[in-house]
Tab-separated table of C-alpha atoms in Angstrom:
chain	number	residue	atom	x	y	z
A	1	MET	CA	3.677	-14.967	34.778
A	2	SER	CA	1.731	-11.704	34.589
A	3	THR	CA	-0.367	-11.129	31.498
A	4	VAL	CA	-0.459	-7.412	32.270
A	5	THR	CA	1.803	-5.177	30.215
A	6	LEU	CA	2.404	-1.472	30.662
A	7	TYR	CA	3.602	0.486	27.645
A	8	LYS	CA	5.111	3.640	29.071
A	9	ASN	CA	6.808	6.719	27.663
A	10	ALA	CA	4.776	6.477	24.447
A	11	ARG	CA	3.318	8.965	21.994
A	12	LEU	CA	-0.219	7.616	21.929
A	13	LEU	CA	-1.927	8.059	18.557
A	14	ASP	CA	-5.586	7.128	18.156
A	15	PRO	CA	-7.331	8.561	15.073
A	16	ALA	CA	-10.748	7.346	16.271
A	17	SER	CA	-10.658	9.685	19.276
A	18	ASN	CA	-8.295	12.275	17.766
A	19	LEU	CA	-5.810	11.416	20.510
A	20	ASP	CA	-2.191	12.514	20.191
A	21	MET	CA	-0.475	12.716	23.567
A	22	LYS	CA	2.408	11.412	25.623
A	23	GLY	CA	1.207	8.707	27.939
A	24	GLU	CA	0.893	5.098	28.923
A	25	LEU	CA	-1.226	2.165	27.865
A	26	LEU	CA	-2.050	-0.944	29.876
A	27	THR	CA	-3.072	-4.312	28.445
A	28	GLU	CA	-4.214	-7.474	30.173
A	29	GLY	CA	-4.351	-10.645	28.139
A	30	ASP	CA	-5.692	-9.796	24.719
A	31	LYS	CA	-7.403	-6.524	25.687
A	32	ILE	CA	-6.490	-2.907	26.322
A	33	ILE	CA	-7.677	-2.066	29.846
A	34	ALA	CA	-6.524	1.539	30.351
A	35	LEU	CA	-4.629	4.401	28.753
A	36	GLY	CA	-3.861	7.972	29.687
A	37	GLU	CA	-1.153	10.369	30.753
A	38	SER	CA	-0.340	8.063	33.666
A	39	VAL	CA	-1.806	4.600	34.262
A	40	GLU	CA	-1.655	2.591	37.457
A	41	ALA	CA	-0.214	-0.863	36.866
A	42	PRO	CA	0.191	-3.889	39.164
A	43	ALA	CA	3.644	-4.467	40.622
A	44	ASP	CA	4.219	-7.596	38.560
A	45	ALA	CA	3.240	-6.004	35.240
A	46	GLU	CA	5.678	-6.362	32.368
A	47	ILE	CA	7.066	-2.950	31.484
A	48	VAL	CA	7.734	-1.932	27.883
A	49	ASP	CA	9.504	1.419	27.564
A	50	VAL	CA	8.430	2.783	24.189
A	51	GLY	CA	11.164	5.401	24.369
A	52	GLY	CA	8.986	8.281	23.229
A	53	LYS	CA	8.130	6.571	19.944
A	54	CYS	CA	4.650	6.347	18.403
A	55	LEU	CA	2.098	3.785	19.577
A	56	CYS	CA	-1.076	3.428	17.509
A	57	PRO	CA	-3.690	0.741	16.855
A	58	GLY	CA	-2.396	-2.136	14.775
A	59	LEU	CA	-2.889	-1.512	11.065
A	60	ILE	CA	-5.742	-3.150	9.148
A	61	ASP	CA	-5.175	-3.988	5.484
A	62	MET	CA	-8.309	-4.577	3.404
A	63	ARG	CA	-6.642	-6.062	0.306
A	64	VAL	CA	-4.267	-8.977	0.859
A	65	PHE	CA	-3.828	-12.061	-1.309
A	66	VAL	CA	-2.527	-15.345	0.084
A	67	GLY	CA	-1.325	-18.416	-1.751
A	68	ILE	CA	-3.172	-20.849	0.507
A	69	PRO	CA	-5.008	-22.823	-0.627
A	70	GLY	CA	-3.977	-23.357	-4.213
A	71	ALA	CA	-0.750	-21.408	-4.772
A	72	ASP	CA	1.609	-22.005	-1.869
A	73	TYR	CA	4.576	-21.559	-4.204
A	74	LYS	CA	3.741	-17.844	-4.199
A	75	ASP	CA	3.161	-17.418	-0.490
A	76	THR	CA	1.860	-19.122	2.614
A	77	ILE	CA	-0.345	-18.063	5.465
A	78	GLU	CA	2.629	-18.236	7.786
A	79	ASN	CA	4.783	-16.025	5.597
A	80	THR	CA	1.957	-13.571	4.987
A	81	GLY	CA	1.573	-13.278	8.750
A	82	GLU	CA	5.289	-12.633	9.175
A	83	ALA	CA	5.258	-9.955	6.471
A	84	ALA	CA	2.213	-8.309	8.001
A	85	ALA	CA	3.744	-8.286	11.459
A	86	ALA	CA	6.930	-6.721	10.090
A	87	GLY	CA	4.804	-3.930	8.619
A	88	GLY	CA	2.795	-3.188	11.765
A	89	VAL	CA	-0.299	-4.828	10.258
A	90	THR	CA	-2.333	-6.827	12.769
A	91	THR	CA	-5.395	-7.718	10.650
A	92	VAL	CA	-5.611	-8.623	6.965
A	93	LEU	CA	-8.713	-9.025	4.825
A	94	VAL	CA	-7.908	-12.101	2.744
A	95	GLN	CA	-9.146	-12.004	-0.837
A	96	PRO	CA	-11.343	-14.926	-1.919
A	97	ASN	CA	-9.493	-15.931	-5.107
A	98	THR	CA	-7.984	-19.029	-3.553
A	99	ASP	CA	-8.361	-22.524	-4.974
A	100	PRO	CA	-11.068	-23.385	-4.153
A	101	VAL	CA	-12.682	-19.946	-4.103
A	102	LEU	CA	-13.959	-18.736	-0.727
A	103	ASP	CA	-17.580	-18.841	-1.819
A	104	ASN	CA	-19.138	-20.916	0.958
A	105	THR	CA	-18.767	-21.421	4.694
A	106	ALA	CA	-16.844	-24.693	4.352
A	107	HIS	CA	-14.097	-23.126	2.275
A	108	ILE	CA	-13.932	-20.104	4.556
A	109	GLU	CA	-13.705	-22.306	7.647
A	110	PHE	CA	-10.851	-24.213	6.013
A	111	LEU	CA	-8.889	-21.002	5.595
A	112	GLU	CA	-9.736	-19.851	9.101
A	113	ASN	CA	-8.508	-23.143	10.542
A	114	ARG	CA	-5.267	-22.903	8.563
A	115	ALA	CA	-4.777	-19.362	9.860
A	116	LYS	CA	-5.444	-20.109	13.529
A	117	ASN	CA	-1.766	-20.066	14.414
A	118	ALA	CA	-0.778	-17.194	12.149
A	119	LEU	CA	0.962	-14.219	13.700
A	120	VAL	CA	-1.828	-11.788	12.755
A	121	ASN	CA	-5.597	-11.866	12.371
A	122	PHE	CA	-6.852	-13.289	9.069
A	123	VAL	CA	-10.365	-12.148	8.125
A	124	PRO	CA	-11.615	-13.905	4.974
A	125	MET	CA	-13.587	-11.909	2.420
A	126	ALA	CA	-16.307	-14.134	0.989
A	127	ALA	CA	-16.979	-14.190	-2.724
A	128	ALA	CA	-20.181	-12.394	-3.731
A	129	THR	CA	-20.838	-14.767	-6.636
A	130	LYS	CA	-20.114	-18.478	-6.962
A	131	LYS	CA	-16.561	-19.173	-8.169
A	132	MET	CA	-16.338	-15.396	-8.680
A	133	GLU	CA	-17.895	-15.916	-12.095
A	134	GLY	CA	-20.443	-13.122	-11.719
A	135	LYS	CA	-23.310	-15.418	-12.699
A	136	GLU	CA	-24.902	-16.641	-9.487
A	137	MET	CA	-25.022	-15.029	-6.062
A	138	THR	CA	-23.431	-16.902	-3.158
A	139	GLU	CA	-25.288	-17.767	0.046
A	140	ILE	CA	-24.757	-14.350	1.547
A	141	GLY	CA	-27.371	-14.922	4.223
A	142	LEU	CA	-25.790	-18.170	5.455
A	143	MET	CA	-22.337	-16.669	5.479
A	144	THR	CA	-23.401	-13.506	7.333
A	145	ASN	CA	-25.086	-15.727	9.913
A	146	ALA	CA	-21.694	-17.423	10.287
A	147	GLY	CA	-20.159	-14.032	11.017
A	148	HIS	CA	-18.874	-12.927	7.620
A	149	LYS	CA	-19.817	-9.394	6.660
A	150	VAL	CA	-17.543	-8.503	3.728
A	151	PHE	CA	-18.246	-9.855	0.231
A	152	GLY	CA	-16.629	-9.298	-3.126
A	153	ASP	CA	-15.205	-11.039	-6.152
A	154	CYS	CA	-11.630	-9.887	-5.627
A	155	SER	CA	-10.102	-8.883	-8.972
A	156	SER	CA	-13.143	-10.053	-10.934
A	157	THR	CA	-15.602	-7.239	-11.499
A	158	ILE	CA	-19.257	-8.152	-11.028
A	159	GLU	CA	-20.095	-7.272	-14.601
A	160	ASN	CA	-23.763	-8.208	-14.857
A	161	ALA	CA	-25.907	-5.303	-13.620
A	162	ALA	CA	-28.824	-7.536	-12.692
A	163	ILE	CA	-26.571	-9.749	-10.577
A	164	MET	CA	-24.999	-6.722	-8.915
A	165	ASN	CA	-28.414	-5.257	-8.224
A	166	ARG	CA	-29.475	-8.511	-6.580
A	167	VAL	CA	-26.266	-8.779	-4.560
A	168	LEU	CA	-26.571	-5.219	-3.241
A	169	LYS	CA	-30.229	-5.637	-2.364
A	170	TYR	CA	-29.781	-8.978	-0.641
A	171	ALA	CA	-26.647	-7.917	1.255
A	172	SER	CA	-28.418	-4.805	2.552
A	173	THR	CA	-30.801	-6.973	4.585
A	174	PHE	CA	-27.789	-8.420	6.455
A	175	ASP	CA	-25.825	-5.169	6.797
A	176	ALA	CA	-23.064	-6.753	4.729
A	177	VAL	CA	-20.687	-4.655	2.642
A	178	ILE	CA	-20.095	-5.396	-1.036
A	179	VAL	CA	-16.566	-4.738	-2.308
A	180	GLN	CA	-16.234	-4.114	-6.022
A	181	HIS	CA	-13.153	-4.247	-8.258
A	182	LEU	CA	-13.512	-1.431	-10.767
A	183	ALA	CA	-12.523	-2.769	-14.178
A	184	GLU	CA	-15.128	-3.019	-16.933
A	185	PRO	CA	-14.000	-6.244	-18.640
A	186	SER	CA	-14.449	-5.249	-22.284
A	187	LEU	CA	-12.227	-2.206	-21.712
A	188	SER	CA	-9.653	-3.765	-19.440
A	189	LYS	CA	-9.134	-7.447	-20.251
A	190	ASN	CA	-6.623	-6.917	-23.051
A	191	GLY	CA	-4.843	-3.926	-21.501
A	192	CYS	CA	-1.757	-3.938	-19.327
A	193	MET	CA	-1.112	-0.270	-18.458
A	194	ASN	CA	-2.812	3.121	-18.386
A	195	ALA	CA	-4.182	4.183	-21.768
A	196	GLY	CA	-2.579	7.295	-23.192
A	197	ASP	CA	0.470	8.712	-24.941
A	198	LEU	CA	2.936	6.649	-22.928
A	199	ALA	CA	1.134	3.401	-23.752
A	200	SER	CA	1.240	4.342	-27.433
A	201	ARG	CA	4.947	5.127	-27.243
A	202	LEU	CA	5.714	1.850	-25.483
A	203	GLY	CA	3.499	-0.102	-27.839
A	204	LEU	CA	1.439	-1.557	-25.022
A	205	PRO	CA	-2.359	-1.904	-24.934
A	206	GLY	CA	-3.892	0.552	-22.498
A	207	ILE	CA	-6.724	0.474	-19.985
A	208	PRO	CA	-8.700	3.748	-19.983
A	209	THR	CA	-9.957	5.323	-16.790
A	210	ALA	CA	-13.443	4.779	-18.221
A	211	ALA	CA	-13.027	1.093	-17.377
A	212	GLU	CA	-13.093	2.173	-13.752
A	213	THR	CA	-15.628	4.974	-13.842
A	214	LEU	CA	-18.266	3.106	-15.887
A	215	VAL	CA	-18.495	0.412	-13.233
A	216	LEU	CA	-18.441	2.864	-10.345
A	217	GLU	CA	-21.110	5.106	-11.891
A	218	ARG	CA	-23.358	2.121	-12.592
A	219	ASP	CA	-22.966	0.681	-9.120
A	220	VAL	CA	-23.720	4.006	-7.446
A	221	ARG	CA	-26.915	4.290	-9.474
A	222	LEU	CA	-27.866	0.758	-8.483
A	223	LEU	CA	-27.153	1.576	-4.859
A	224	LYS	CA	-29.715	4.384	-4.967
A	225	GLY	CA	-32.412	1.804	-5.565
A	226	THR	CA	-31.174	-0.989	-3.367
A	227	GLY	CA	-29.643	0.690	-0.356
A	228	GLY	CA	-26.908	-1.184	1.454
A	229	ARG	CA	-23.190	-0.726	1.824
A	230	TYR	CA	-20.755	-0.492	-1.079
A	231	HIS	CA	-16.978	-0.242	-1.059
A	232	ALA	CA	-14.927	0.613	-4.139
A	233	SER	CA	-11.834	-1.498	-3.612
A	234	GLN	CA	-9.303	0.726	-5.378
A	235	VAL	CA	-9.882	4.046	-7.104
A	236	THR	CA	-7.191	5.563	-9.265
A	237	CYS	CA	-8.501	8.566	-11.195
A	238	ALA	CA	-10.066	12.010	-10.919
A	239	ASP	CA	-13.337	11.018	-12.570
A	240	SER	CA	-13.907	8.331	-9.947
A	241	ILE	CA	-13.390	10.916	-7.230
A	242	GLU	CA	-16.159	13.073	-8.670
A	243	ILE	CA	-18.537	10.088	-8.692
A	244	LEU	CA	-17.665	9.269	-5.097
A	245	LYS	CA	-18.226	12.853	-3.975
A	246	ARG	CA	-21.671	12.936	-5.558
A	247	ALA	CA	-22.551	9.613	-3.954
A	248	LYS	CA	-21.432	10.755	-0.527
A	249	ASP	CA	-23.250	14.088	-0.905
A	250	ALA	CA	-26.382	12.063	-1.615
A	251	ASP	CA	-25.822	10.166	1.659
A	252	LEU	CA	-25.323	6.840	-0.066
A	253	ASN	CA	-23.367	4.367	2.024
A	254	VAL	CA	-20.287	4.376	-0.192
A	255	THR	CA	-16.671	4.051	0.862
A	256	ALA	CA	-13.502	3.693	-1.172
A	257	GLY	CA	-9.929	2.580	-0.920
A	258	VAL	CA	-6.672	3.302	-2.670
A	259	ALA	CA	-3.498	1.241	-2.883
A	260	VAL	CA	-0.178	2.704	-1.802
A	261	PRO	CA	1.440	2.466	-5.279
A	262	HIS	CA	-1.354	4.587	-6.762
A	263	LEU	CA	-0.576	7.295	-4.188
A	264	SER	CA	3.154	7.258	-4.727
A	265	LEU	CA	3.762	6.407	-8.368
A	266	ASN	CA	2.452	7.303	-11.781
A	267	GLU	CA	2.526	5.511	-15.137
A	268	PHE	CA	6.076	6.622	-15.891
A	269	ALA	CA	7.316	4.144	-13.283
A	270	ILE	CA	6.895	1.385	-15.886
A	271	GLU	CA	8.771	3.196	-18.643
A	272	ASP	CA	11.510	0.583	-18.811
A	273	TYR	CA	8.882	-2.164	-19.061
A	274	ARG	CA	9.342	-2.878	-15.371
A	275	THR	CA	6.957	-5.721	-14.635
A	276	PHE	CA	7.167	-5.073	-10.884
A	277	MET	CA	5.141	-1.930	-11.652
A	278	LYS	CA	2.335	-3.816	-13.364
A	279	LEU	CA	-0.846	-3.532	-11.330
A	280	SER	CA	-4.579	-4.027	-11.645
A	281	PRO	CA	-5.866	-1.326	-11.917
A	282	PRO	CA	-2.780	0.168	-13.573
A	283	LEU	CA	-0.722	3.121	-12.421
A	284	ARG	CA	-2.326	6.269	-13.842
A	285	GLY	CA	-1.095	9.651	-15.053
A	286	GLU	CA	0.223	12.293	-12.684
A	287	GLU	CA	-2.971	14.385	-12.700
A	288	ASP	CA	-4.995	11.383	-11.617
A	289	ARG	CA	-2.446	10.499	-8.933
A	290	ILE	CA	-2.666	14.020	-7.511
A	291	ALA	CA	-6.481	13.880	-7.565
A	292	VAL	CA	-6.406	10.636	-5.589
A	293	VAL	CA	-4.056	12.126	-2.988
A	294	GLU	CA	-6.340	15.151	-2.613
A	295	ALA	CA	-9.340	12.831	-2.200
A	296	LEU	CA	-7.500	11.009	0.536
A	297	LYS	CA	-6.893	14.311	2.304
A	298	ASP	CA	-10.490	15.557	2.080
A	299	GLY	CA	-11.986	12.227	3.160
A	300	THR	CA	-13.515	11.180	-0.140
A	301	ILE	CA	-11.251	8.120	0.028
A	302	ASP	CA	-11.572	6.272	3.315
A	303	VAL	CA	-8.981	3.514	3.283
A	304	ILE	CA	-5.387	2.860	2.238
A	305	VAL	CA	-4.495	-0.722	1.315
A	306	SER	CA	-1.236	-2.410	0.451
A	307	GLY	CA	-2.721	-4.537	-2.337
A	308	HIS	CA	-0.273	-7.211	-1.173
A	309	ASP	CA	-0.165	-9.699	-4.053
A	310	PRO	CA	2.875	-12.001	-4.109
A	311	GLU	CA	3.952	-13.169	-7.545
A	312	ASP	CA	6.757	-15.635	-8.164
A	313	PRO	CA	9.669	-14.726	-10.474
A	314	GLU	CA	8.305	-16.875	-13.295
A	315	SER	CA	5.190	-14.702	-13.347
A	316	LYS	CA	7.147	-11.460	-13.467
A	317	ARG	CA	10.311	-12.153	-15.471
A	318	VAL	CA	8.476	-12.229	-18.781
A	319	PRO	CA	7.540	-9.546	-21.331
A	320	PHE	CA	5.394	-6.805	-19.780
A	321	GLU	CA	2.180	-7.807	-21.504
A	322	GLN	CA	2.509	-11.389	-20.281
A	323	ALA	CA	3.480	-10.586	-16.688
A	324	GLU	CA	0.998	-11.074	-13.875
A	325	PRO	CA	-0.134	-7.858	-12.159
A	326	GLY	CA	0.562	-7.413	-8.472
A	327	VAL	CA	3.129	-6.326	-5.900
A	328	VAL	CA	3.897	-7.184	-2.308
A	329	GLY	CA	3.201	-4.346	0.087
A	330	LEU	CA	2.497	-5.384	3.665
A	331	GLU	CA	5.996	-4.480	4.832
A	332	THR	CA	5.998	-1.061	3.159
A	333	LEU	CA	2.411	0.025	3.848
A	334	LEU	CA	3.155	2.364	6.745
A	335	ASN	CA	6.606	3.683	5.965
A	336	VAL	CA	5.735	4.709	2.390
A	337	CYS	CA	2.540	6.421	3.587
A	338	LEU	CA	4.490	8.366	6.209
A	339	GLU	CA	5.999	10.302	3.324
A	340	MET	CA	2.715	12.260	3.183
A	341	HIS	CA	3.292	13.326	6.790
A	342	HIS	CA	6.907	14.261	6.275
A	343	ASN	CA	6.187	16.349	3.179
A	344	GLY	CA	3.343	18.148	4.964
A	345	SER	CA	0.526	16.989	2.720
A	346	MET	CA	-1.410	15.091	5.429
A	347	GLU	CA	-1.676	15.088	9.203
A	348	LEU	CA	-0.319	11.968	10.879
A	349	LEU	CA	-3.639	11.055	12.526
A	350	ASP	CA	-5.450	11.412	9.201
A	351	ILE	CA	-3.015	9.024	7.540
A	352	LEU	CA	-3.357	6.481	10.337
A	353	SER	CA	-7.162	6.689	10.274
A	354	LYS	CA	-7.105	5.226	6.748
A	355	MET	CA	-5.354	2.114	8.055
A	356	THR	CA	-6.950	1.701	11.489
A	357	CYS	CA	-10.397	2.936	12.523
A	358	ASN	CA	-11.788	3.477	9.014
A	359	PRO	CA	-11.246	-0.078	7.723
A	360	ALA	CA	-12.313	-1.434	11.125
A	361	LYS	CA	-15.612	0.413	10.826
A	362	ILE	CA	-16.234	-0.859	7.288
A	363	MET	CA	-15.397	-4.438	8.258
A	364	GLY	CA	-17.292	-4.309	11.554
A	365	LEU	CA	-14.232	-4.981	13.724
A	366	GLU	CA	-13.652	-3.972	17.343
A	367	SER	CA	-9.987	-3.301	16.656
A	368	GLY	CA	-8.482	-0.216	15.043
A	369	VAL	CA	-8.783	1.932	18.173
A	370	LEU	CA	-6.942	2.609	21.427
A	371	ALA	CA	-9.687	2.227	24.004
A	372	ALA	CA	-10.402	0.230	27.130
A	373	GLY	CA	-11.956	-3.065	26.102
A	374	ALA	CA	-10.578	-2.996	22.553
A	375	PRO	CA	-8.268	-5.782	21.329
A	376	ALA	CA	-4.632	-5.312	22.304
A	377	ASP	CA	-3.530	-5.006	18.674
A	378	LEU	CA	-0.801	-2.383	18.578
A	379	CYS	CA	1.852	-0.919	16.327
A	380	ILE	CA	4.890	0.888	17.710
A	381	PHE	CA	6.934	2.829	15.197
A	382	ASP	CA	9.699	5.380	14.963
A	383	LEU	CA	8.465	8.287	12.902
A	384	ASN	CA	11.893	9.573	11.923
A	385	THR	CA	14.268	6.690	11.203
A	386	PRO	CA	15.528	7.064	7.624
A	387	TYR	CA	16.461	4.021	5.578
A	388	THR	CA	16.237	2.599	2.098
A	389	ILE	CA	13.813	-0.195	1.226
A	390	ASN	CA	15.717	-3.255	0.055
A	391	ALA	CA	13.683	-6.038	-1.515
A	392	GLU	CA	16.217	-8.653	-0.433
A	393	ASP	CA	15.718	-7.688	3.195
A	394	MET	CA	11.987	-8.336	3.023
A	395	VAL	CA	10.325	-11.165	4.895
A	396	SER	CA	8.002	-11.950	1.989
A	397	VAL	CA	8.977	-15.055	0.019
A	398	THR	CA	8.493	-13.192	-3.235
A	399	LYS	CA	10.215	-9.834	-3.582
A	400	ASN	CA	8.000	-8.188	-6.179
A	401	THR	CA	7.914	-4.788	-4.518
A	402	CYS	CA	7.685	-1.627	-6.595
A	403	PHE	CA	9.546	0.306	-3.879
A	404	ASP	CA	12.924	-1.431	-4.020
A	405	GLY	CA	15.586	1.224	-3.454
A	406	LYS	CA	13.138	3.875	-2.266
A	407	PRO	CA	14.356	6.025	0.649
A	408	VAL	CA	11.765	6.305	3.419
A	409	GLN	CA	11.543	7.862	6.847
A	410	GLY	CA	9.878	5.772	9.536
A	411	ARG	CA	10.214	2.186	10.703
A	412	VAL	CA	7.966	-0.280	12.520
A	413	LEU	CA	9.657	-1.283	15.782
A	414	LYS	CA	7.167	-3.588	17.423
A	415	THR	CA	3.842	-5.238	16.529
A	416	VAL	CA	1.482	-6.657	19.120
A	417	VAL	CA	-1.494	-8.910	18.321
A	418	GLY	CA	-3.901	-9.935	21.063
A	419	GLY	CA	-1.433	-8.733	23.675
A	420	LYS	CA	1.449	-10.822	22.283
A	421	CYS	CA	4.490	-9.310	20.615
A	422	VAL	CA	4.710	-10.845	17.129
A	423	PHE	CA	7.429	-8.608	15.717
A	424	ASP	CA	10.321	-6.816	17.394
A	425	TYR	CA	12.757	-5.027	15.104
A	426	ASN	CA	15.377	-4.996	17.836
A	427	GLY	CA	14.490	-8.450	19.058
């Protein structure tokens, strides 16, 4: 059986090369071997007629939580892979807050072995401090030698400045990137939504934007003295954007991400105490949401993530203050973001760059591009199909989406990982 596949009659979209053209793409095994207006293929090649739909690099999601090991009642590696494939996502950066924490090579290898047969690529993010306690740095050198280049403490902010300074300095010698969750603990640990008038009216403790900006400002100042690579996991407010702009103007190696809910929703989404809208960091006010969207457009923000965080019903069907933060998002990552294309606020290639070549560059991956020699990780989608998101139709075991009932325009049709089709909407 031929391992060569020709994707013909496609709209090829590659943000890395600014490519947007009608053409063909040829894969052999797990690699792309050619693409262009017309590509010569062997007689026995499998032919996939894309039907004029969009074909882009498979999406890369830099913030995904899995329940394995430690919480398989919330989700499994297998189900996470299925959800990712259904959303056009071919690579996920797994957060280290498993049980045990991914803070050494043995624990990381355990996860990698469990994920060998998953539908998509699982890239573990190693913890930057042992047990993510922020007290003692992990063996960053050993883990980078084992091939791991992304470190962070997930939803635990590295609070101690001396520890963070040491982590940044040490990681810089290995060209590793440090991912920080922006939530100053003394300002955020007792809060459950954005601080402000709405929080007062609802009688809920708020988390000010200062909880985010204090950490970001401190880390940027530390970075000036240490060098290295720093990634702000999720930014949500205008003041953070100003800090990022100054850092980038100063040529510091800083990148930043934003989660889809923070682009699409503001704090009023929780007005009926809807626990499915509870996030960490919380949904902000409309002015901050607009500032984040503008920062995405001008390149201050580099990456869009789903923030996929499955939570079982028992963790959500409780009073708002007691509910766990988090939403699932792998299956809605692309189609919700396409709204920015349809409403004219962002070019399609710019949107896709935040989920393909940009995260690939930060994580040091070869994927995220359409180029000869690159992995055959592909996403084929229809840009114009309208439908309504229905939580019950989702593949994810838990259904804690904040987009249930949202009308969208655009649907993933096919997902290919390493040359193999792992999702076919019509299949």
